[in-house]
C-alpha cells in the first residue's frame, strides 16, 4: 500500500472510531488531530556507558597477531557513546541523518571516533516513486544473523544484529505499486554506488560506478526479493530471498546468493600462496517461532561459499604458531607479516569458515518479572565444533533506560575457529538512556 494512502486510511479509521464512541463527558476523552501529524523536525538517540572485562587467550592466533611477543591475559575497557538521529520533512522532501561518537579507554590506551553513519536526502514526487541521495545504510536480506544477499550491506554482528551500521554513499530510485490479486505489491529499487578517492573507499576497487538492484514482490502472502549487483569494484552477483508466515507465530526465511569469479587467497600445504578465482554460492535458511508463553526462538543455518575449509583454517593457524616460534628464536617477523597479510585477505574475517549454525532464545518477562528479558545466543562452526555461547539479561523497567548484562564464552580445541579467537570470555555491562 502506498504510504500516503495508508496514512489516509488509518486517519479515517481513527476518526470513525472517535465519532462512534459514546460520550461520557468532556474530560473522559480528548482527541487532537495534530497528534497524528508527522513532525517537521525530529531528533532522538541515546547515550550509553559500556564496561567490558575480557579474558585473553594468550596463545590464540588472533592474540599472537595482535600482540606478538607481549600478549596480555586480561583487558578491561570503558566506553562512552552517543548516537543521534534526526529528520526534517518539507512536503515531499526530507533529510535524514544518523551519527555516532565513541570514546574508549582500556589497558592499552585511549581511542575515539566520530562518524556520520547516515546522511541522505529523499524526494517523493508521487506515492509510487521516491528517490534518495547521500550516505545510507542498506539492510537487504531476510536473515537475522547473516545476509548473503546483502550485496551493499555492511556486515552485521550476529550478537548485536539490530545495532546501527554505517552506510555507503549512493544514489537511489524506487518505484512501488500495489494491486489486487495474488501479486499484491511490487517494488523496484536501484542504487548507484560510486567508489572514488575518499568516497566508499572500503567498498572495493576505486574509480568505478556500481549498480545494485532489488525487485520486491508480495506474492500469495510471501515476501520475495530478487537482487543483483554489477560493477568493477566487486564481482557480479545475484541473489534471491524470501520469508513467509506459516502461522501467526511461525515464520520461515531463506537467502541464496551466487558470486561470479570470486577471488580467494589460499595458503597451500607447502607454505606458499595460491590465488584462485571461481563461482561461489552462499545460502541461509532460518525459522522464527514464538510460543504461547512468549519464548522467541530464532535458528539459522549459514553456508559461506567463499569461506575456508577446516583444513585450510588449520594451515593458517599453524602458520601463526610457526611465526611465533621464529620470532622468539630469531626476532624475524617475516612469517608474522605473511600471516597478517593472509588474515586481512580473508582468514581473519569474523566468520571465515564454511558452515555455521545460529540459535537465539529470548523469553519475555519470565515468572511475571516485568520489563525483564533473558536471552541465550549460540553460534557453532559445524566443521570443527567450536562455538560461542552468550547468555544475557536485559531490563527496561526505568523510563527511557535500558540495562544489559551479557557474558560471551568462546570455546574450541586448538586450531579451531573459536579456539583461536582473541577472547576466551567477555563480560559486558551496558547502560543506555534514550531520548
Tab-separated table of C-alpha atoms in Angstrom:
chain	number	residue	atom	x	y	z
A	1	UNK	CA	0.000	0.000	0.000
A	2	UNK	CA	1.411	3.449	-0.827
A	3	UNK	CA	2.488	5.361	2.206
A	4	UNK	CA	0.147	8.337	1.591
A	5	UNK	CA	-2.864	6.095	1.039
A	6	UNK	CA	-2.019	4.087	4.177
A	7	UNK	CA	-1.911	7.242	6.316
A	8	UNK	CA	-5.297	8.374	4.895
A	9	UNK	CA	-6.958	5.041	5.705
A	10	UNK	CA	-5.528	4.924	9.239
A	11	UNK	CA	-6.622	8.524	9.882
A	12	UNK	CA	-10.116	7.765	8.580
A	13	UNK	CA	-10.445	4.705	10.825
A	14	UNK	CA	-9.359	6.663	13.878
A	15	UNK	CA	-11.765	9.496	13.144
A	16	UNK	CA	-14.544	6.956	12.608
A	17	UNK	CA	-13.837	5.298	15.952
A	18	UNK	CA	-13.894	8.664	17.693
A	19	UNK	CA	-17.200	9.640	16.073
A	20	UNK	CA	-18.781	6.306	17.037
A	21	UNK	CA	-17.572	6.330	20.643
A	22	UNK	CA	-20.183	7.037	23.343
A	23	UNK	CA	-19.872	10.432	25.035
A	24	UNK	CA	-19.395	10.242	28.814
A	25	UNK	CA	-18.197	13.775	29.493
A	26	UNK	CA	-15.777	16.258	28.122
A	27	UNK	CA	-12.984	15.190	30.463
A	28	UNK	CA	-13.174	11.464	29.730
A	29	UNK	CA	-11.549	11.546	26.297
A	30	UNK	CA	-9.805	14.113	24.166
A	31	UNK	CA	-8.530	13.803	20.630
A	32	UNK	CA	-6.103	16.167	18.967
A	33	UNK	CA	-5.657	15.896	15.211
A	34	UNK	CA	-2.133	17.326	15.411
A	35	UNK	CA	-1.025	14.261	17.389
A	36	UNK	CA	-1.296	12.225	14.166
A	37	UNK	CA	0.653	14.725	12.078
A	38	UNK	CA	4.262	13.880	11.375
A	39	UNK	CA	6.581	16.437	12.904
A	40	UNK	CA	8.562	18.648	10.559
A	41	UNK	CA	11.732	18.159	12.582
A	42	UNK	CA	12.530	15.121	14.718
A	43	UNK	CA	15.585	14.201	16.757
A	44	UNK	CA	16.375	11.337	19.103
A	45	UNK	CA	19.029	8.904	20.148
A	46	UNK	CA	20.761	7.535	23.190
A	47	UNK	CA	23.809	7.935	25.383
A	48	UNK	CA	25.498	4.842	26.751
A	49	UNK	CA	28.202	3.645	29.114
A	50	UNK	CA	29.646	0.225	28.342
A	51	UNK	CA	32.050	-1.610	30.635
A	52	UNK	CA	33.837	-4.757	29.420
A	53	UNK	CA	36.159	-7.294	31.020
A	54	UNK	CA	37.862	-9.650	28.547
A	55	UNK	CA	39.796	-12.827	29.231
A	56	UNK	CA	42.502	-13.034	26.563
A	57	UNK	CA	43.569	-16.350	25.040
A	58	UNK	CA	47.280	-15.592	25.065
A	59	UNK	CA	48.313	-18.396	22.699
A	60	UNK	CA	45.414	-17.915	20.279
A	61	UNK	CA	46.197	-16.963	16.699
A	62	UNK	CA	44.346	-13.648	16.927
A	63	UNK	CA	46.230	-12.676	20.099
A	64	UNK	CA	49.604	-13.588	18.604
A	65	UNK	CA	48.899	-11.491	15.512
A	66	UNK	CA	47.719	-8.516	17.579
A	67	UNK	CA	50.260	-8.638	20.427
A	68	UNK	CA	53.087	-10.841	19.045
A	69	UNK	CA	55.577	-11.422	21.889
A	70	UNK	CA	53.722	-9.383	24.524
A	71	UNK	CA	50.141	-10.695	24.878
A	72	UNK	CA	48.053	-9.628	27.846
A	73	UNK	CA	45.974	-12.038	29.938
A	74	UNK	CA	43.037	-9.690	30.540
A	75	UNK	CA	41.775	-6.469	29.043
A	76	UNK	CA	39.364	-4.006	30.653
A	77	UNK	CA	37.630	-1.322	28.636
A	78	UNK	CA	35.241	1.511	29.422
A	79	UNK	CA	33.343	3.092	26.528
A	80	UNK	CA	31.108	6.146	26.427
A	81	UNK	CA	28.964	6.548	23.336
A	82	UNK	CA	26.428	8.962	21.904
A	83	UNK	CA	24.136	8.124	18.986
A	84	UNK	CA	21.884	10.770	17.428
A	85	UNK	CA	19.385	10.505	14.604
A	86	UNK	CA	17.073	13.064	13.111
A	87	UNK	CA	14.975	14.095	10.149
A	88	UNK	CA	13.454	17.216	8.650
A	89	UNK	CA	10.466	16.982	6.319
A	90	UNK	CA	9.054	19.540	3.886
A	91	UNK	CA	6.053	18.275	1.915
A	92	UNK	CA	7.523	15.609	-0.427
A	93	UNK	CA	11.189	16.088	0.568
A	94	UNK	CA	13.130	15.118	3.675
A	95	UNK	CA	16.642	14.998	5.106
A	96	UNK	CA	17.632	12.097	7.351
A	97	UNK	CA	20.800	11.587	9.351
A	98	UNK	CA	22.376	9.358	11.985
A	99	UNK	CA	25.716	9.882	13.702
A	100	UNK	CA	27.671	8.149	16.427
A	101	UNK	CA	30.546	9.221	18.626
A	102	UNK	CA	32.582	6.850	20.806
A	103	UNK	CA	35.351	7.391	23.347
A	104	UNK	CA	37.034	4.342	24.896
A	105	UNK	CA	39.744	3.807	27.476
A	106	UNK	CA	41.291	0.384	28.037
A	107	UNK	CA	44.511	-1.085	29.381
A	108	UNK	CA	46.248	-0.368	26.072
A	109	UNK	CA	45.295	3.290	25.754
A	110	UNK	CA	42.673	5.753	24.557
A	111	UNK	CA	40.669	5.748	21.342
A	112	UNK	CA	37.821	7.835	19.994
A	113	UNK	CA	35.799	8.245	16.831
A	114	UNK	CA	33.048	10.455	15.439
A	115	UNK	CA	31.254	9.124	12.362
A	116	UNK	CA	28.298	10.015	10.205
A	117	UNK	CA	26.546	6.675	9.692
A	118	UNK	CA	23.803	8.101	7.510
A	119	UNK	CA	23.086	11.443	5.885
A	120	UNK	CA	20.792	11.488	2.875
A	121	UNK	CA	18.006	13.456	1.234
A	122	UNK	CA	14.805	11.921	-0.137
A	123	UNK	CA	12.247	13.171	-2.624
A	124	UNK	CA	8.813	11.601	-3.130
A	125	UNK	CA	7.191	13.244	-6.200
A	126	UNK	CA	4.316	10.749	-6.058
A	127	UNK	CA	3.017	7.905	-3.923
A	128	UNK	CA	4.652	5.387	-6.268
A	129	UNK	CA	8.072	6.983	-6.849
A	130	UNK	CA	10.764	8.161	-4.467
A	131	UNK	CA	14.470	8.892	-4.728
A	132	UNK	CA	17.337	9.318	-2.283
A	133	UNK	CA	20.916	10.530	-2.463
A	134	UNK	CA	23.627	10.599	0.176
A	135	UNK	CA	25.042	8.170	2.714
A	136	UNK	CA	22.553	5.422	3.532
A	137	UNK	CA	22.630	2.105	5.376
A	138	UNK	CA	21.098	-0.813	3.477
A	139	UNK	CA	19.562	-3.875	5.106
A	140	UNK	CA	18.845	-6.152	2.186
A	141	UNK	CA	18.070	-9.768	3.044
A	142	UNK	CA	15.789	-11.706	5.363
A	143	UNK	CA	18.375	-13.297	7.669
A	144	UNK	CA	18.646	-12.253	11.304
A	145	UNK	CA	22.349	-13.023	11.870
A	146	UNK	CA	23.748	-13.033	8.318
A	147	UNK	CA	22.688	-11.719	4.899
A	148	UNK	CA	24.378	-13.447	1.929
A	149	UNK	CA	22.292	-11.306	-0.457
A	150	UNK	CA	23.201	-8.034	1.276
A	151	UNK	CA	25.421	-7.002	-1.609
A	152	UNK	CA	25.642	-3.364	-0.468
A	153	UNK	CA	25.129	-4.001	3.250
A	154	UNK	CA	27.685	-3.627	5.993
A	155	UNK	CA	28.357	-6.896	7.807
A	156	UNK	CA	26.228	-7.337	10.922
A	157	UNK	CA	27.413	-8.574	14.298
A	158	UNK	CA	25.178	-11.621	14.974
A	159	UNK	CA	25.334	-10.861	18.706
A	160	UNK	CA	24.094	-7.299	18.027
A	161	UNK	CA	22.207	-7.609	14.722
A	162	UNK	CA	19.926	-4.637	15.339
A	163	UNK	CA	22.669	-2.104	16.044
A	164	UNK	CA	23.036	0.795	13.601
A	165	UNK	CA	25.609	0.275	10.847
A	166	UNK	CA	27.486	2.819	8.768
A	167	UNK	CA	26.099	3.236	5.274
A	168	UNK	CA	27.580	3.860	1.843
A	169	UNK	CA	27.248	6.945	-0.353
A	170	UNK	CA	24.706	6.107	-3.051
A	171	UNK	CA	22.023	7.479	-5.343
A	172	UNK	CA	18.766	5.519	-5.219
A	173	UNK	CA	15.436	5.427	-7.027
A	174	UNK	CA	12.425	3.321	-6.084
A	175	UNK	CA	9.106	2.521	-7.747
A	176	UNK	CA	6.292	0.969	-5.689
A	177	UNK	CA	2.961	-0.427	-6.913
A	178	UNK	CA	0.076	-2.028	-5.035
A	179	UNK	CA	-2.550	-4.067	-6.841
A	180	UNK	CA	-5.350	-6.571	-6.153
A	181	UNK	CA	-4.857	-10.268	-6.705
A	182	UNK	CA	-2.232	-12.850	-5.778
A	183	UNK	CA	0.610	-10.408	-6.528
A	184	UNK	CA	-0.255	-7.672	-4.047
A	185	UNK	CA	2.836	-5.446	-4.025
A	186	UNK	CA	5.739	-4.744	-6.383
A	187	UNK	CA	8.736	-2.535	-5.632
A	188	UNK	CA	11.831	-1.965	-7.730
A	189	UNK	CA	14.854	-0.316	-6.125
A	190	UNK	CA	18.036	0.655	-7.986
A	191	UNK	CA	21.126	2.152	-6.353
A	192	UNK	CA	24.315	3.553	-7.861
A	193	UNK	CA	27.307	3.124	-5.540
A	194	UNK	CA	30.428	5.091	-6.559
A	195	UNK	CA	33.912	4.224	-5.337
A	196	UNK	CA	36.290	7.137	-5.631
A	197	UNK	CA	39.052	8.689	-3.603
A	198	UNK	CA	37.573	9.390	-0.127
A	199	UNK	CA	34.169	8.025	-1.230
A	200	UNK	CA	33.276	4.426	-0.259
A	201	UNK	CA	36.960	3.515	-0.330
A	202	UNK	CA	36.416	0.358	1.724
A	203	UNK	CA	33.714	-0.939	-0.648
A	204	UNK	CA	36.152	-2.202	-3.291
A	205	UNK	CA	38.329	-1.136	-6.206
A	206	UNK	CA	38.392	2.622	-6.763
A	207	UNK	CA	37.328	4.799	-9.717
A	208	UNK	CA	34.217	2.817	-10.586
A	209	UNK	CA	30.437	3.185	-10.548
A	210	UNK	CA	28.496	0.119	-9.375
A	211	UNK	CA	24.828	-0.737	-9.768
A	212	UNK	CA	22.708	-2.707	-7.310
A	213	UNK	CA	19.039	-3.552	-7.831
A	214	UNK	CA	16.293	-5.255	-5.843
A	215	UNK	CA	12.868	-6.360	-7.060
A	216	UNK	CA	10.417	-6.936	-4.196
A	217	UNK	CA	7.260	-8.996	-4.634
A	218	UNK	CA	4.499	-9.777	-2.156
A	219	UNK	CA	3.040	-12.886	-3.775
A	220	UNK	CA	0.495	-15.114	-2.029
A	221	UNK	CA	1.489	-13.565	1.315
A	222	UNK	CA	5.160	-14.432	0.709
A	223	UNK	CA	7.840	-11.716	0.705
A	224	UNK	CA	10.263	-12.297	-2.168
A	225	UNK	CA	13.324	-10.288	-3.232
A	226	UNK	CA	15.323	-10.774	-6.423
A	227	UNK	CA	18.656	-8.975	-6.180
A	228	UNK	CA	21.594	-8.193	-8.449
A	229	UNK	CA	24.879	-6.319	-8.302
A	230	UNK	CA	27.301	-5.466	-11.081
A	231	UNK	CA	30.344	-3.224	-11.281
A	232	UNK	CA	34.115	-3.284	-11.250
A	233	UNK	CA	34.581	-2.590	-7.529
A	234	UNK	CA	33.258	-6.052	-6.681
A	235	UNK	CA	32.403	-9.098	-8.747
A	236	UNK	CA	28.960	-9.597	-10.276
A	237	UNK	CA	26.465	-11.363	-8.025
A	238	UNK	CA	22.809	-12.382	-7.962
A	239	UNK	CA	20.508	-13.432	-5.143
A	240	UNK	CA	17.008	-14.426	-4.063
A	241	UNK	CA	15.459	-14.253	-0.606
A	242	UNK	CA	12.025	-14.973	0.817
A	243	UNK	CA	10.082	-15.055	4.060
A	244	UNK	CA	6.638	-16.349	4.897
A	245	UNK	CA	4.480	-16.612	7.985
A	246	UNK	CA	3.299	-20.220	8.163
A	247	UNK	CA	1.112	-19.165	11.077
A	248	UNK	CA	0.820	-16.067	13.259
A	249	UNK	CA	3.694	-17.295	15.452
A	250	UNK	CA	5.838	-19.277	12.978
A	251	UNK	CA	7.938	-17.713	10.201
A	252	UNK	CA	10.421	-19.228	7.781
A	253	UNK	CA	13.010	-17.341	5.719
A	254	UNK	CA	15.923	-18.006	3.427
A	255	UNK	CA	18.512	-16.460	1.122
A	256	UNK	CA	20.648	-17.743	-1.769
A	257	UNK	CA	23.470	-15.715	-3.340
A	258	UNK	CA	25.635	-16.553	-6.344
A	259	UNK	CA	29.004	-14.800	-6.751
A	260	UNK	CA	30.723	-14.789	-10.143
A	261	UNK	CA	34.516	-15.067	-10.427
A	262	UNK	CA	35.034	-14.631	-6.687
A	263	UNK	CA	38.758	-14.486	-5.805
A	264	UNK	CA	40.242	-16.306	-2.793
A	265	UNK	CA	43.774	-16.355	-1.448
A	266	UNK	CA	44.658	-19.778	-0.039
A	267	UNK	CA	47.632	-20.938	1.996
A	268	UNK	CA	48.998	-24.119	0.439
A	269	UNK	CA	50.229	-27.095	2.450
A	270	UNK	CA	53.836	-26.281	1.455
A	271	UNK	CA	53.536	-22.776	2.912
A	272	UNK	CA	53.102	-20.992	-0.414
A	273	UNK	CA	50.161	-18.863	-1.514
A	274	UNK	CA	47.645	-19.638	-4.226
A	275	UNK	CA	45.096	-17.170	-5.573
A	276	UNK	CA	42.116	-18.833	-7.186
A	277	UNK	CA	39.011	-17.451	-8.858
A	278	UNK	CA	35.701	-19.220	-9.260
A	279	UNK	CA	31.948	-19.018	-8.880
A	280	UNK	CA	30.671	-19.366	-5.304
A	281	UNK	CA	27.255	-19.900	-3.736
A	282	UNK	CA	26.228	-18.852	-0.226
A	283	UNK	CA	22.902	-19.594	1.412
A	284	UNK	CA	20.948	-19.138	4.614
A	285	UNK	CA	17.860	-20.912	5.932
A	286	UNK	CA	16.084	-19.988	9.133
A	287	UNK	CA	12.966	-20.055	11.271
A	288	UNK	CA	11.465	-17.799	13.915
A	289	UNK	CA	8.939	-19.240	16.380
A	290	UNK	CA	7.016	-17.578	19.219
A	291	UNK	CA	5.419	-19.781	21.870
A	292	UNK	CA	2.288	-19.015	23.870
A	293	UNK	CA	4.460	-18.101	26.864
A	294	UNK	CA	6.497	-15.521	24.896
A	295	UNK	CA	9.632	-17.557	24.173
A	296	UNK	CA	11.075	-16.434	20.834
A	297	UNK	CA	13.345	-18.919	19.079
A	298	UNK	CA	15.443	-17.999	16.043
A	299	UNK	CA	17.505	-20.701	14.318
A	300	UNK	CA	19.589	-20.144	11.169
A	301	UNK	CA	21.958	-22.251	9.096
A	302	UNK	CA	24.546	-20.331	7.091
A	303	UNK	CA	26.714	-21.760	4.328
A	304	UNK	CA	29.542	-19.393	3.440
A	305	UNK	CA	30.545	-20.293	-0.097
A	306	UNK	CA	33.592	-18.034	-0.020
A	307	UNK	CA	34.758	-19.393	3.346
A	308	UNK	CA	37.626	-21.744	4.139
A	309	UNK	CA	37.517	-25.453	4.838
A	310	UNK	CA	38.594	-26.866	8.195
A	311	UNK	CA	41.928	-27.991	6.715
A	312	UNK	CA	42.572	-24.555	5.182
A	313	UNK	CA	41.845	-22.857	8.513
A	314	UNK	CA	44.169	-25.262	10.357
A	315	UNK	CA	47.013	-24.443	7.948
A	316	UNK	CA	46.641	-20.764	8.732
A	317	UNK	CA	46.661	-21.349	12.498
A	318	UNK	CA	49.803	-23.488	12.165
A	319	UNK	CA	51.437	-20.664	10.199
A	320	UNK	CA	50.779	-18.286	13.103
A	321	UNK	CA	52.351	-20.792	15.530
A	322	UNK	CA	55.412	-21.039	13.284
A	323	UNK	CA	55.576	-17.248	13.099
A	324	UNK	CA	55.661	-17.035	16.901
A	325	UNK	CA	58.427	-19.668	17.173
A	326	UNK	CA	60.544	-17.939	14.514
A	327	UNK	CA	60.025	-14.543	16.122
A	328	UNK	CA	61.003	-15.777	19.591
A	329	UNK	CA	64.115	-17.644	18.394
A	330	UNK	CA	65.495	-15.205	15.830
A	331	UNK	CA	63.479	-12.000	16.054
A	332	UNK	CA	62.487	-12.380	12.384
A	333	UNK	CA	58.965	-11.173	11.674
A	334	UNK	CA	58.641	-12.394	8.082
A	335	UNK	CA	56.145	-15.151	8.903
A	336	UNK	CA	54.160	-12.772	11.115
A	337	UNK	CA	53.978	-10.368	8.162
A	338	UNK	CA	52.778	-13.196	5.903
A	339	UNK	CA	50.166	-14.338	8.436
A	340	UNK	CA	48.963	-10.753	8.864
A	341	UNK	CA	48.593	-10.430	5.109
A	342	UNK	CA	46.598	-13.680	4.959
A	343	UNK	CA	44.405	-12.510	7.827
A	344	UNK	CA	43.404	-9.291	6.076
A	345	UNK	CA	42.772	-11.173	2.810
A	346	UNK	CA	40.178	-13.479	4.321
A	347	UNK	CA	41.384	-15.731	7.123
A	348	UNK	CA	40.780	-13.050	9.751
A	349	UNK	CA	37.138	-12.392	8.858
A	350	UNK	CA	34.728	-12.942	11.772
A	351	UNK	CA	33.050	-15.913	10.052
A	352	UNK	CA	35.751	-17.243	7.769
A	353	UNK	CA	34.644	-20.901	7.892
A	354	UNK	CA	32.202	-22.730	5.630
A	355	UNK	CA	29.166	-23.663	7.709
A	356	UNK	CA	27.628	-22.148	10.850
A	357	UNK	CA	24.559	-22.685	12.998
A	358	UNK	CA	22.996	-19.772	14.869
A	359	UNK	CA	20.372	-20.054	17.603
A	360	UNK	CA	18.845	-17.416	19.845
A	361	UNK	CA	16.237	-17.917	22.548
A	362	UNK	CA	14.703	-14.957	24.363
A	363	UNK	CA	11.957	-15.101	26.987
A	364	UNK	CA	9.816	-12.046	27.702
A	365	UNK	CA	9.068	-11.340	31.382
A	366	UNK	CA	9.558	-14.834	32.872
A	367	UNK	CA	7.890	-15.509	36.229
A	368	UNK	CA	5.932	-12.259	35.681
A	369	UNK	CA	9.053	-10.134	36.222
A	370	UNK	CA	8.015	-7.037	34.298
A	371	UNK	CA	10.388	-5.422	31.785
A	372	UNK	CA	12.897	-8.296	32.162
A	373	UNK	CA	14.063	-10.334	29.157
A	374	UNK	CA	16.751	-13.026	29.438
A	375	UNK	CA	18.225	-14.487	26.264
A	376	UNK	CA	20.756	-17.053	25.126
A	377	UNK	CA	22.655	-16.916	21.823
A	378	UNK	CA	24.997	-19.535	20.407
A	379	UNK	CA	26.975	-19.780	17.162
A	380	UNK	CA	28.574	-23.089	16.189
A	381	UNK	CA	31.147	-23.816	13.496
A	382	UNK	CA	29.677	-27.055	12.168
A	383	UNK	CA	33.005	-28.415	10.900
A	384	UNK	CA	35.372	-28.060	13.847
A	385	UNK	CA	32.583	-27.925	16.506
A	386	UNK	CA	33.999	-24.793	18.114
A	387	UNK	CA	31.385	-22.357	19.380
A	388	UNK	CA	30.399	-19.214	21.229
A	389	UNK	CA	27.620	-19.088	23.803
A	390	UNK	CA	26.249	-15.804	25.121
A	391	UNK	CA	23.700	-15.567	27.936
A	392	UNK	CA	22.332	-12.095	28.594
A	393	UNK	CA	19.750	-10.231	30.673
A	394	UNK	CA	18.013	-7.005	29.649
A	395	UNK	CA	15.912	-4.774	31.890
A	396	UNK	CA	13.840	-1.761	30.757
A	397	UNK	CA	11.822	-1.053	33.894
A	398	UNK	CA	13.018	2.532	34.226
A	399	UNK	CA	11.538	5.043	31.784
A	400	UNK	CA	13.885	5.581	28.808
A	401	UNK	CA	16.602	3.389	30.357
A	402	UNK	CA	17.949	0.011	29.222
A	403	UNK	CA	20.330	-2.176	31.242
A	404	UNK	CA	22.082	-5.109	29.572
A	405	UNK	CA	24.328	-7.684	31.246
A	406	UNK	CA	25.998	-10.116	28.844
A	407	UNK	CA	28.587	-12.893	29.145
A	408	UNK	CA	30.223	-14.285	25.992
A	409	UNK	CA	32.168	-17.551	26.177
A	410	UNK	CA	34.206	-18.817	23.207
A	411	UNK	CA	35.471	-22.383	23.191
A	412	UNK	CA	37.060	-24.954	20.936
A	413	UNK	CA	40.190	-27.087	20.500
A	414	UNK	CA	43.492	-25.756	19.224
A	415	UNK	CA	43.487	-24.786	15.538
A	416	UNK	CA	39.710	-24.340	15.536
A	417	UNK	CA	37.687	-21.250	14.644
A	418	UNK	CA	36.595	-20.180	18.144
A	419	UNK	CA	39.526	-21.892	19.839
A	420	UNK	CA	41.898	-19.370	18.227
A	421	UNK	CA	39.884	-16.182	18.839
A	422	UNK	CA	41.499	-13.424	20.908
A	423	UNK	CA	38.923	-13.593	23.701
A	424	UNK	CA	38.030	-16.749	25.578
A	425	UNK	CA	35.417	-14.804	27.533
A	426	UNK	CA	33.913	-11.333	27.751
A	427	UNK	CA	31.693	-9.841	30.449
A	428	UNK	CA	29.781	-6.707	29.450
A	429	UNK	CA	27.535	-4.318	31.341
A	430	UNK	CA	25.839	-1.684	29.187
A	431	UNK	CA	23.597	1.158	30.340
A	432	UNK	CA	21.683	3.230	27.777
A	433	UNK	CA	19.467	6.280	28.186
A	434	UNK	CA	17.144	7.033	25.271
A	435	UNK	CA	15.784	10.488	24.480
